[in-house]
């Protein structure tokens, strides 16, 4: 029996080792789904306050690469025409009511957008996890009936000014979408934000979030849903879109 057990161990151990997923490959697969080279989208943001009252904001957005994007509010009337332009680490915001362009940078990027649970950084984030975080596989779990890898991410040495220094991420094993995240401060114990993907869609060979949920744990509201109404990938976008001059157009 001992020999038989040894035989089984010898011939199954390599298979078990091969079955262990490569965490960098998991991050790479997530980035392939979530990070866009260029895109044009319309979306609806539903903000629910602590009394259950909802505010809906619709928007149109364009993105080019990881650090260039423009968001324009379409409704409600009091928000229509507000624009946010991100160029690298600086964000410019235009308010048609005041006819002013203001620069938002540093810690101000972590403030709430329009009373929602999204920060300005959340709103325009398109960075690759693989470039920002070191990852460790800490287990497996099931979320919304989907088997998931459970990863712990820590910001890489030398990477500075990151809103969430650590993340705990539930990654769909077959679609490679981050279905659930707990986003932490640098100490790794102070929870700042919860994130969930509640509905997905498939466009070509790509899985992408249809509805996302954000909850700032320090805010008193009931959370914010962000619904992607329509999105196109690989679109040609005129250079003028990503200029300060376009904000007043």
XYZ file of N, CA and C in Angstrom:
747
model
N 0.823 -1.204 0.000
C 0.000 0.000 0.000
C 0.857 1.253 0.000
N 1.978 1.160 0.826
C 2.849 2.330 0.882
C 3.434 2.631 -0.491
N 3.838 1.514 -1.213
C 4.390 1.731 -2.555
C 3.358 2.331 -3.501
N 2.091 1.833 -3.366
C 1.031 2.353 -4.221
C 0.794 3.839 -3.936
N 0.809 4.193 -2.619
C 0.617 5.601 -2.256
C 1.742 6.459 -2.819
N 2.962 5.928 -2.745
C 4.089 6.684 -3.292
C 3.975 6.851 -4.783
N 3.521 5.782 -5.475
C 3.336 5.851 -6.930
C 2.336 6.947 -7.305
N 1.212 6.947 -6.547
C 0.176 7.940 -6.829
C 0.699 9.334 -6.594
N 1.465 9.502 -5.486
C 1.984 10.827 -5.153
C 2.946 11.323 -6.219
N 3.839 10.412 -6.669
C 4.837 10.802 -7.671
C 4.185 11.261 -8.963
N 3.120 10.550 -9.363
C 2.535 10.853 -10.665
C 1.424 11.898 -10.622
N 0.953 12.247 -9.420
C -0.076 13.293 -9.340
C 0.483 14.623 -8.892
N 1.635 14.607 -8.184
C 2.193 15.859 -7.687
C 2.512 16.864 -8.799
N 3.170 16.420 -9.915
C 3.417 17.395 -10.988
C 2.132 18.020 -11.501
N 1.064 17.212 -11.593
C -0.205 17.747 -12.067
C -0.765 18.782 -11.130
N -0.635 18.530 -9.798
C -1.118 19.493 -8.814
C -0.349 20.793 -8.915
N 0.983 20.665 -9.103
C 1.795 21.869 -9.219
C 1.423 22.658 -10.461
N 1.199 21.939 -11.572
C 0.831 22.620 -12.808
C -0.520 23.313 -12.682
N -1.400 22.749 -11.802
C -2.726 23.329 -11.671
C -2.701 24.653 -10.913
N -1.601 24.926 -10.190
C -1.516 26.168 -9.437
C -1.430 27.347 -10.403
N -2.367 28.276 -10.373
C -2.346 29.367 -11.352
C -1.233 30.360 -11.075
N -0.732 30.966 -12.117
C 0.284 32.009 -12.040
C -0.433 33.329 -11.773
N -0.136 33.972 -10.637
C -0.880 35.176 -10.267
C -0.639 36.325 -11.245
N 0.580 36.411 -11.787
C 0.832 37.468 -12.771
C -0.001 37.240 -14.028
N -0.184 35.966 -14.406
C -1.014 35.660 -15.564
C -2.472 36.036 -15.277
N -2.920 35.830 -14.032
C -4.291 36.218 -13.668
C -4.459 37.735 -13.801
N -3.490 38.511 -13.281
C -3.573 39.971 -13.407
C -3.554 40.392 -14.879
N -2.715 39.731 -15.678
C -2.638 40.046 -17.103
C -3.981 39.801 -17.782
N -4.640 38.687 -17.415
C -5.938 38.372 -18.021
C -7.004 39.382 -17.585
N -6.935 39.838 -16.307
C -7.874 40.871 -15.845
C -7.673 42.154 -16.657
N -6.403 42.564 -16.810
C -6.111 43.794 -17.559
C -6.613 43.698 -18.996
N -6.501 42.515 -19.598
C -6.972 42.345 -20.977
C -8.481 42.581 -21.082
N -9.213 42.251 -20.005
C -10.666 42.453 -20.031
C -11.048 43.883 -19.671
N -10.368 44.468 -18.678
C -10.828 45.720 -18.070
C -10.191 46.980 -18.669
N -8.949 46.882 -19.151
C -8.239 48.067 -19.636
C -8.449 48.198 -21.139
N -8.844 49.391 -21.565
C -9.148 49.593 -22.979
C -8.090 50.464 -23.646
N -7.762 50.146 -24.888
C -6.832 50.983 -25.664
C -7.530 52.281 -26.071
N -8.761 52.144 -26.506
C -9.602 53.311 -26.787
C -11.060 52.857 -26.693
N -11.910 53.760 -26.248
C -13.317 53.393 -26.114
C -14.191 54.641 -26.127
N -15.458 54.422 -26.459
C -16.481 55.463 -26.392
C -17.698 54.814 -25.748
N -18.251 55.470 -24.714
C -19.314 54.821 -23.945
C -20.347 55.831 -23.474
N -21.548 55.334 -23.214
C -22.555 56.086 -22.468
C -22.889 55.270 -21.222
N -23.189 55.976 -20.127
C -23.398 55.279 -18.858
C -24.386 56.046 -17.996
N -24.953 55.331 -17.026
C -25.850 55.935 -16.044
C -25.319 55.641 -14.641
N -25.187 56.715 -13.857
C -24.732 56.567 -12.474
C -25.931 56.807 -11.567
N -26.234 55.840 -10.702
C -27.387 55.931 -9.804
C -26.863 56.033 -8.369
N -27.072 57.223 -7.770
C -26.576 57.489 -6.422
C -27.746 57.370 -5.451
N -27.609 56.532 -4.442
C -28.680 56.336 -3.462
C -28.237 56.889 -2.108
N -28.994 57.885 -1.605
C -28.576 58.479 -0.331
C -29.061 57.617 0.836
N -28.796 58.057 2.050
C -29.083 57.220 3.211
C -30.577 57.019 3.434
N -31.427 57.881 2.840
C -32.876 57.719 2.959
C -33.466 56.925 1.799
N -32.615 56.461 0.907
C -33.073 55.653 -0.207
C -33.440 56.440 -1.449
N -33.267 57.754 -1.406
C -33.587 58.573 -2.576
C -32.502 58.439 -3.636
N -32.924 58.268 -4.887
C -31.972 58.060 -5.978
C -31.776 59.329 -6.827
N -30.544 59.547 -7.227
C -30.203 60.587 -8.198
C -29.519 59.910 -9.374
N -29.996 60.189 -10.589
C -29.421 59.571 -11.786
C -28.664 60.607 -12.615
N -27.458 60.256 -12.995
C -26.637 61.107 -13.859
C -26.208 60.281 -15.063
N -26.550 60.750 -16.259
C -26.098 60.052 -17.460
C -24.887 60.781 -18.034
N -24.027 60.041 -18.693
C -22.788 60.635 -19.204
C -22.342 59.938 -20.477
N -21.478 60.634 -21.183
C -20.802 60.066 -22.359
C -19.305 60.202 -22.094
N -18.524 59.217 -22.499
C -17.088 59.278 -22.223
C -16.285 58.723 -23.383
N -15.044 59.215 -23.426
C -14.078 58.730 -24.407
C -12.773 58.456 -23.662
N -12.045 57.412 -24.031
C -10.746 57.151 -23.413
C -9.737 56.744 -24.477
N -8.491 57.127 -24.219
C -7.387 56.792 -25.135
C -6.195 56.393 -24.276
N -5.788 55.140 -24.356
C -4.686 54.681 -23.511
C -5.099 54.638 -22.052
N -4.096 54.573 -21.159
C -4.384 54.379 -19.739
C -4.580 55.689 -18.982
N -4.196 56.837 -19.560
C -4.189 58.063 -18.774
C -4.776 59.260 -19.503
N -5.623 59.008 -20.485
C -6.251 60.103 -21.208
C -7.730 59.786 -21.369
N -8.589 60.681 -20.876
C -10.023 60.412 -20.989
C -10.812 61.705 -20.829
N -12.042 61.675 -21.311
C -12.967 62.796 -21.164
C -14.350 62.238 -20.827
N -14.970 62.821 -19.795
C -16.335 62.460 -19.409
C -17.190 63.706 -19.508
N -18.365 63.591 -20.120
C -19.304 64.718 -20.246
C -20.655 64.298 -19.704
N -21.205 65.065 -18.757
C -22.533 64.773 -18.229
C -23.604 65.220 -19.226
N -24.602 64.348 -19.410
C -25.707 64.640 -20.326
C -26.988 65.034 -19.593
N -27.192 64.500 -18.398
C -28.362 64.819 -17.580
C -28.052 64.459 -16.135
N -28.811 65.049 -15.163
C -29.967 65.938 -15.272
C -29.555 67.335 -15.733
N -30.564 68.210 -15.873
C -30.322 69.524 -16.458
C -29.276 70.319 -15.678
N -29.320 70.199 -14.332
C -28.384 70.997 -13.529
C -26.935 70.522 -13.673
N -26.747 69.301 -14.161
C -25.392 68.748 -14.329
C -24.949 68.735 -15.797
N -25.896 68.952 -16.703
C -25.598 68.836 -18.135
C -24.466 69.778 -18.540
N -23.511 69.240 -19.280
C -22.395 70.045 -19.773
C -21.160 70.017 -18.894
N -21.274 69.470 -17.668
C -20.083 69.310 -16.828
C -19.141 68.323 -17.514
N -17.862 68.665 -17.570
C -16.887 67.800 -18.238
C -15.674 67.584 -17.342
N -15.086 66.387 -17.433
C -13.858 66.053 -16.713
C -12.855 65.499 -17.708
N -11.726 66.173 -17.802
C -10.672 65.775 -18.745
C -9.455 65.313 -17.966
N -9.043 64.080 -18.175
C -7.821 63.584 -17.536
C -6.692 63.536 -18.559
N -5.584 64.192 -18.197
C -4.363 64.121 -18.991
C -3.245 63.707 -18.049
N -2.814 62.474 -18.121
C -1.832 61.883 -17.202
C -2.338 61.987 -15.764
N -1.595 62.667 -14.877
C -1.974 62.692 -13.463
C -2.811 63.904 -13.089
N -3.200 64.702 -14.065
C -3.958 65.923 -13.793
C -5.356 65.795 -14.395
N -6.343 66.257 -13.632
C -7.716 66.234 -14.118
C -8.241 67.667 -14.145
N -8.865 68.028 -15.255
C -9.455 69.353 -15.426
C -10.964 69.188 -15.444
N -11.645 70.065 -14.701
C -13.110 69.986 -14.621
C -13.708 71.302 -15.091
N -14.717 71.205 -15.950
C -15.396 72.385 -16.483
C -16.839 72.387 -16.030
N -17.281 73.525 -15.480
C -18.680 73.700 -15.090
C -19.291 74.778 -15.976
N -20.321 74.446 -16.784
C -20.913 75.457 -17.659
C -21.632 76.555 -16.885
N -22.160 76.213 -15.690
C -22.853 77.227 -14.901
C -21.888 78.350 -14.500
N -20.686 77.986 -14.100
C -19.692 78.979 -13.694
C -18.799 79.399 -14.859
N -18.875 78.654 -15.951
C -17.991 78.856 -17.110
C -16.529 78.926 -16.656
N -16.167 77.955 -15.828
C -14.797 77.920 -15.300
C -14.191 76.537 -15.511
N -12.883 76.520 -15.739
C -12.110 75.280 -15.785
C -11.198 75.267 -14.560
N -11.328 74.243 -13.725
C -10.468 74.147 -12.552
C -9.633 72.876 -12.617
N -8.458 72.946 -12.040
C -7.557 71.784 -12.019
C -7.774 71.004 -10.732
N -7.902 69.701 -10.851
C -8.049 68.827 -9.689
C -6.866 67.880 -9.677
N -6.082 67.917 -8.609
C -4.902 67.055 -8.543
C -4.637 66.681 -7.096
N -3.632 65.806 -6.883
C -3.248 65.388 -5.540
C -4.401 64.725 -4.796
N -4.558 65.109 -3.509
C -5.576 64.466 -2.673
C -6.996 64.780 -3.134
N -7.170 65.891 -3.893
C -8.512 66.245 -4.367
C -9.070 65.194 -5.327
N -8.180 64.418 -5.964
C -8.634 63.365 -6.879
C -9.406 62.272 -6.146
N -9.258 62.212 -4.817
C -9.938 61.169 -4.040
C -11.246 61.649 -3.447
N -11.662 62.861 -3.802
C -12.943 63.360 -3.330
C -14.085 62.781 -4.164
N -15.277 62.830 -3.589
C -16.458 62.280 -4.244
C -16.814 63.057 -5.509
N -17.264 62.327 -6.528
C -17.780 62.935 -7.756
C -19.281 63.095 -7.622
N -19.762 64.321 -7.617
C -21.210 64.621 -7.625
C -21.966 63.922 -6.503
N -21.344 63.790 -5.325
C -22.006 63.169 -4.193
C -22.124 61.658 -4.283
N -21.426 61.042 -5.237
C -21.492 59.596 -5.410
C -20.437 58.910 -4.536
N -20.368 57.580 -4.654
C -19.342 56.803 -3.957
C -18.095 56.619 -4.809
N -18.075 57.237 -5.982
C -16.885 57.200 -6.842
C -16.055 58.457 -6.613
N -14.759 58.283 -6.559
C -13.856 59.431 -6.542
C -13.531 59.810 -7.986
N -12.901 60.971 -8.145
C -12.466 61.338 -9.497
C -11.529 60.275 -10.064
N -10.667 59.712 -9.217
C -9.759 58.651 -9.678
C -10.531 57.422 -10.132
N -11.558 57.035 -9.360
C -12.367 55.879 -9.760
C -13.010 56.123 -11.122
N -13.471 57.357 -11.323
C -14.247 57.707 -12.509
C -13.419 57.539 -13.784
N -12.137 57.864 -13.728
C -11.332 57.874 -14.952
C -10.231 56.818 -14.915
N -10.275 55.897 -13.948
C -9.221 54.885 -13.822
C -9.231 53.924 -15.012
N -8.059 53.740 -15.616
C -7.913 52.773 -16.710
C -6.516 52.149 -16.668
N -5.918 52.119 -15.462
C -4.557 51.611 -15.315
C -4.510 50.091 -15.209
N -3.339 49.525 -15.517
C -3.165 48.069 -15.465
C -2.745 47.639 -14.064
N -3.471 46.675 -13.512
C -3.123 46.138 -12.198
C -1.712 45.573 -12.206
N -1.328 44.931 -13.306
C -0.018 44.288 -13.394
C 1.119 45.285 -13.227
N 0.908 46.538 -13.620
C 1.950 47.565 -13.498
C 2.003 48.169 -12.102
N 0.930 48.029 -11.329
C 0.815 48.750 -10.058
C 0.993 47.844 -8.844
N 0.550 46.594 -8.953
C 0.474 45.737 -7.763
C 1.297 44.453 -7.905
N 1.817 43.993 -6.746
C 2.276 42.618 -6.598
C 1.090 41.826 -6.059
N 0.972 40.581 -6.510
C -0.205 39.797 -6.144
C 0.194 38.483 -5.498
N -0.695 38.012 -4.625
C -0.530 36.684 -4.022
C -1.883 35.988 -4.034
N -1.869 34.692 -4.376
C -3.092 33.897 -4.329
C -3.296 33.434 -2.890
N -4.393 33.859 -2.260
C -4.601 33.527 -0.846
C -5.745 32.544 -0.638
N -6.398 32.123 -1.711
C -7.456 31.139 -1.559
C -8.393 31.108 -2.750
N -9.490 30.393 -2.564
C -10.529 30.324 -3.583
C -11.874 30.540 -2.893
N -12.873 31.016 -3.630
C -14.174 31.313 -3.036
C -15.214 31.299 -4.155
N -16.454 31.449 -3.783
C -17.553 31.553 -4.751
C -18.271 32.866 -4.491
N -18.475 33.654 -5.531
C -19.213 34.911 -5.417
C -20.241 34.986 -6.537
N -21.490 35.214 -6.186
C -22.594 35.251 -7.143
C -22.607 33.987 -8.017
N -22.394 32.846 -7.350
C -22.413 31.522 -7.990
C -21.261 31.320 -8.979
N -20.232 32.171 -8.940
C -19.101 32.035 -9.845
C -17.861 31.637 -9.053
N -17.195 30.529 -9.389
C -15.936 30.165 -8.720
C -14.883 31.247 -8.966
N -14.197 31.616 -7.897
C -13.252 32.742 -7.979
C -11.905 32.399 -7.367
N -10.847 32.977 -7.955
C -9.556 33.060 -7.277
C -9.642 34.232 -6.305
N -9.043 34.059 -5.146
C -9.002 35.141 -4.167
C -7.565 35.655 -4.085
N -7.367 36.896 -4.513
C -6.027 37.487 -4.572
C -5.881 38.598 -3.553
N -4.678 38.768 -3.058
C -4.322 39.926 -2.233
C -3.309 40.745 -3.021
N -3.602 41.999 -3.260
C -2.717 42.870 -4.030
C -2.076 43.897 -3.099
N -0.796 44.120 -3.279
C -0.064 45.158 -2.544
C 0.672 46.014 -3.557
N 0.635 47.330 -3.346
C 1.264 48.224 -4.307
C 2.760 47.924 -4.406
N 3.297 47.962 -5.619
C 4.711 47.652 -5.846
C 5.603 48.715 -5.225
N 6.764 48.280 -4.788
C 7.738 49.222 -4.253
C 8.104 50.243 -5.329
N 8.081 51.506 -4.968
C 8.424 52.563 -5.921
C 7.214 53.191 -6.580
N 6.058 52.515 -6.530
C 4.833 53.094 -7.084
C 4.210 53.991 -6.007
N 4.027 55.256 -6.329
C 3.576 56.218 -5.333
C 2.212 56.809 -5.697
N 1.622 57.441 -4.680
C 0.384 58.185 -4.841
C -0.745 57.326 -5.417
N -0.935 56.163 -4.790
C -2.007 55.257 -5.193
C -3.125 55.319 -4.154
N -4.356 55.438 -4.618
C -5.488 55.598 -3.702
C -5.693 54.373 -2.826
N -5.508 53.187 -3.408
C -5.745 51.952 -2.666
C -4.445 51.149 -2.665
N -3.744 51.196 -1.534
C -2.432 50.542 -1.458
C -2.553 49.029 -1.437
N -3.703 48.537 -0.957
C -3.922 47.095 -0.935
C -5.350 46.796 -1.376
N -5.505 45.636 -2.001
C -6.836 45.203 -2.441
C -6.980 43.701 -2.191
N -8.194 43.297 -1.846
C -8.548 41.883 -1.812
C -9.552 41.678 -2.946
N -9.234 40.761 -3.861
C -9.981 40.694 -5.118
C -10.493 39.271 -5.368
N -11.788 39.153 -5.672
C -12.399 37.892 -6.078
C -12.440 37.889 -7.616
N -11.668 37.007 -8.252
C -11.526 37.005 -9.708
C -12.259 35.798 -10.300
N -13.210 36.051 -11.175
C -13.918 34.975 -11.877
C -12.902 34.072 -12.577
N -12.967 32.755 -12.297
C -11.942 31.835 -12.795
C -11.954 31.648 -14.309
N -13.068 31.867 -14.937
C -13.130 31.637 -16.380
C -13.229 32.933 -17.187
N -13.882 33.959 -16.606
C -14.035 35.225 -17.338
C -12.961 36.246 -16.973
N -12.238 36.002 -15.895
C -11.151 36.884 -15.432
C -11.621 38.330 -15.215
N -12.794 38.459 -14.621
C -13.280 39.768 -14.186
C -13.185 39.842 -12.659
N -12.811 40.999 -12.114
C -12.752 41.162 -10.652
C -14.149 41.397 -10.101
N -14.860 40.303 -9.762
C -16.274 40.411 -9.415
C -16.513 41.149 -8.108
N -15.532 41.093 -7.216
C -15.683 41.771 -5.925
C -14.307 42.253 -5.469
N -14.288 43.447 -4.875
C -13.030 43.970 -4.336
C -13.285 44.635 -2.993
N -12.332 44.466 -2.100
C -12.231 45.291 -0.900
C -10.964 46.125 -1.070
N -11.115 47.438 -1.051
C -9.984 48.323 -1.331
C -9.546 48.996 -0.034
N -8.259 48.843 0.295
C -7.751 49.247 1.608
C -6.730 50.375 1.499
N -6.551 51.056 2.652
C -5.488 52.046 2.788
C -4.145 51.339 2.939
N -3.096 52.130 3.084
C -1.731 51.602 3.108
C -1.511 50.600 4.226
N -2.213 50.769 5.375
C -1.994 49.861 6.505
C -2.564 48.465 6.259
N -3.361 48.328 5.216
C -3.898 47.015 4.857
C -5.081 46.573 5.696
N -5.479 47.366 6.696
C -6.614 46.992 7.539
C -7.754 48.009 7.467
N -7.451 49.239 7.071
C -8.485 50.269 6.973
C -9.201 50.148 5.638
N -10.436 49.631 5.679
C -11.221 49.458 4.457
C -11.758 50.809 4.002
N -11.505 51.143 2.738
C -11.951 52.422 2.192
C -13.180 52.266 1.295
N -13.180 51.214 0.498
C -14.258 51.109 -0.488
C -14.536 49.648 -0.837
N -15.819 49.347 -1.058
C -16.227 48.048 -1.591
C -16.655 48.227 -3.039
N -16.349 47.235 -3.846
C -16.663 47.283 -5.277
C -17.183 45.918 -5.693
N -18.231 45.919 -6.523
C -18.758 44.664 -7.056
C -19.141 44.842 -8.522
N -18.975 43.791 -9.291
C -19.539 43.725 -10.642
C -20.790 42.867 -10.546
N -21.954 43.462 -10.765
C -23.220 42.752 -10.546
C -23.832 42.195 -11.816
N -23.392 42.677 -12.964
C -23.886 42.155 -14.240
C -22.776 42.314 -15.267
N -22.619 41.335 -16.150
C -21.562 41.397 -17.155
C -22.177 41.292 -18.547
N -21.397 41.670 -19.537
C -21.832 41.522 -20.926
C -20.634 41.040 -21.732
N -20.910 40.405 -22.876
C -19.835 39.931 -23.742
C -19.887 40.689 -25.059
N -18.776 41.321 -25.384
C -18.655 42.064 -26.633
C -17.520 41.427 -27.421
N -17.856 40.714 -28.505
C -16.841 39.939 -29.212
C -16.320 38.851 -28.294
N -14.999 38.777 -28.122
C -14.395 37.778 -27.240
C -14.158 38.320 -25.834
N -14.651 39.514 -25.573
C -14.300 40.196 -24.339
C -15.474 40.249 -23.368
N -15.223 39.856 -22.099
C -16.199 40.060 -21.037
C -15.932 41.419 -20.414
N -17.018 42.156 -20.128
C -16.863 43.510 -19.595
C -18.010 43.786 -18.631
N -17.778 44.612 -17.584
C -18.864 44.902 -16.641
C -20.007 45.661 -17.307
N -21.238 45.222 -17.018
C -22.436 45.942 -17.443
C -22.925 46.832 -16.310
N -22.908 46.294 -15.086
C -23.313 47.087 -13.917
C -22.321 46.867 -12.782
N -21.841 47.978 -12.229
C -20.889 47.947 -11.115
C -21.509 48.658 -9.915
N -21.043 48.283 -8.731
C -21.527 48.884 -7.489
C -20.330 49.349 -6.666
N -20.394 50.612 -6.228
C -19.334 51.182 -5.389
C -19.948 51.595 -4.053
N -19.236 51.339 -2.956
C -19.675 51.822 -1.637
C -18.470 52.358 -0.876
N -18.470 53.681 -0.714
C -17.466 54.321 0.125
C -17.851 54.060 1.569
N -17.043 53.309 2.305
C -17.447 52.900 3.658
C -17.493 54.083 4.612
N -16.880 55.205 4.253
C -16.900 56.386 5.112
C -18.097 57.293 4.811
N -18.798 57.036 3.710
C -19.955 57.848 3.329
C -21.229 57.260 3.935
N -22.258 58.110 4.076
C -23.473 57.688 4.761
C -24.549 57.149 3.824
N -24.343 57.258 2.532
C -25.344 56.789 1.581
C -25.371 55.270 1.462
N -26.252 54.798 0.566
C -26.426 53.349 0.386
C -25.636 52.804 -0.796
N -24.793 53.647 -1.404
C -23.945 53.166 -2.483
C -24.326 53.748 -3.833
N -23.481 53.482 -4.811
C -23.668 54.009 -6.159
C -23.546 52.877 -7.168
N -24.558 52.791 -8.040
C -24.480 51.833 -9.153
C -24.009 52.580 -10.402
N -23.115 51.959 -11.155
C -22.619 52.545 -12.398
C -22.939 51.559 -13.523
N -23.847 51.966 -14.402
C -24.365 51.071 -15.436
C -23.837 51.515 -16.804
N -23.165 50.622 -17.487
C -22.665 50.917 -18.831
C -23.794 50.636 -19.817
N -24.361 51.697 -20.384
C -25.492 51.536 -21.309
C -25.030 51.085 -22.683
N -23.876 51.581 -23.112
C -23.343 51.221 -24.434
C -21.843 51.494 -24.433
N -21.073 50.646 -25.087
C -19.627 50.884 -25.168
C -19.085 50.289 -26.459
N -18.164 51.027 -27.065
C -17.479 50.558 -28.275
C -15.978 50.604 -28.004
N -15.274 49.552 -28.401
C -13.829 49.487 -28.220
C -13.121 49.721 -29.551
N -11.864 50.202 -29.434
C -11.046 50.373 -30.637
C -11.553 51.446 -31.566
N -12.122 52.512 -31.009
C -12.670 53.582 -31.842
C -11.603 54.642 -32.116
N -11.755 55.321 -33.247
C -10.881 56.458 -33.578
C -11.479 57.716 -32.962
N -10.698 58.404 -32.156
C -11.176 59.596 -31.459
C -10.329 60.791 -31.893
N -10.962 61.872 -32.352
C -10.177 63.055 -32.764
C -9.325 63.578 -31.613
N -8.094 63.989 -31.893
C -7.177 64.492 -30.860
C -7.770 65.673 -30.106
N -8.597 66.481 -30.788
C -9.160 67.679 -30.177
C -9.994 67.366 -28.930
N -10.603 66.156 -28.911
C -11.437 65.759 -27.771
C -10.656 65.868 -26.464
N -9.367 65.512 -26.505
C -8.567 65.459 -25.283
C -7.721 66.721 -25.098
N -8.335 67.885 -25.310
C -7.653 69.159 -25.089
C -8.507 70.027 -24.174
N -7.881 70.964 -23.478
C -8.632 71.872 -22.607
C -9.606 72.726 -23.411
N -9.243 73.012 -24.650
C -10.119 73.823 -25.490
C -11.463 73.134 -25.730
N -11.467 71.803 -25.722
C -12.707 71.070 -26.000
C -13.695 71.172 -24.841
N -13.230 71.561 -23.661
C -14.117 71.591 -22.497
C -15.244 72.600 -22.667
N -14.978 73.695 -23.375
C -16.002 74.728 -23.556
C -16.800 74.539 -24.838
N -16.521 73.480 -25.576
C -17.245 73.244 -26.827
C -18.612 72.630 -26.560
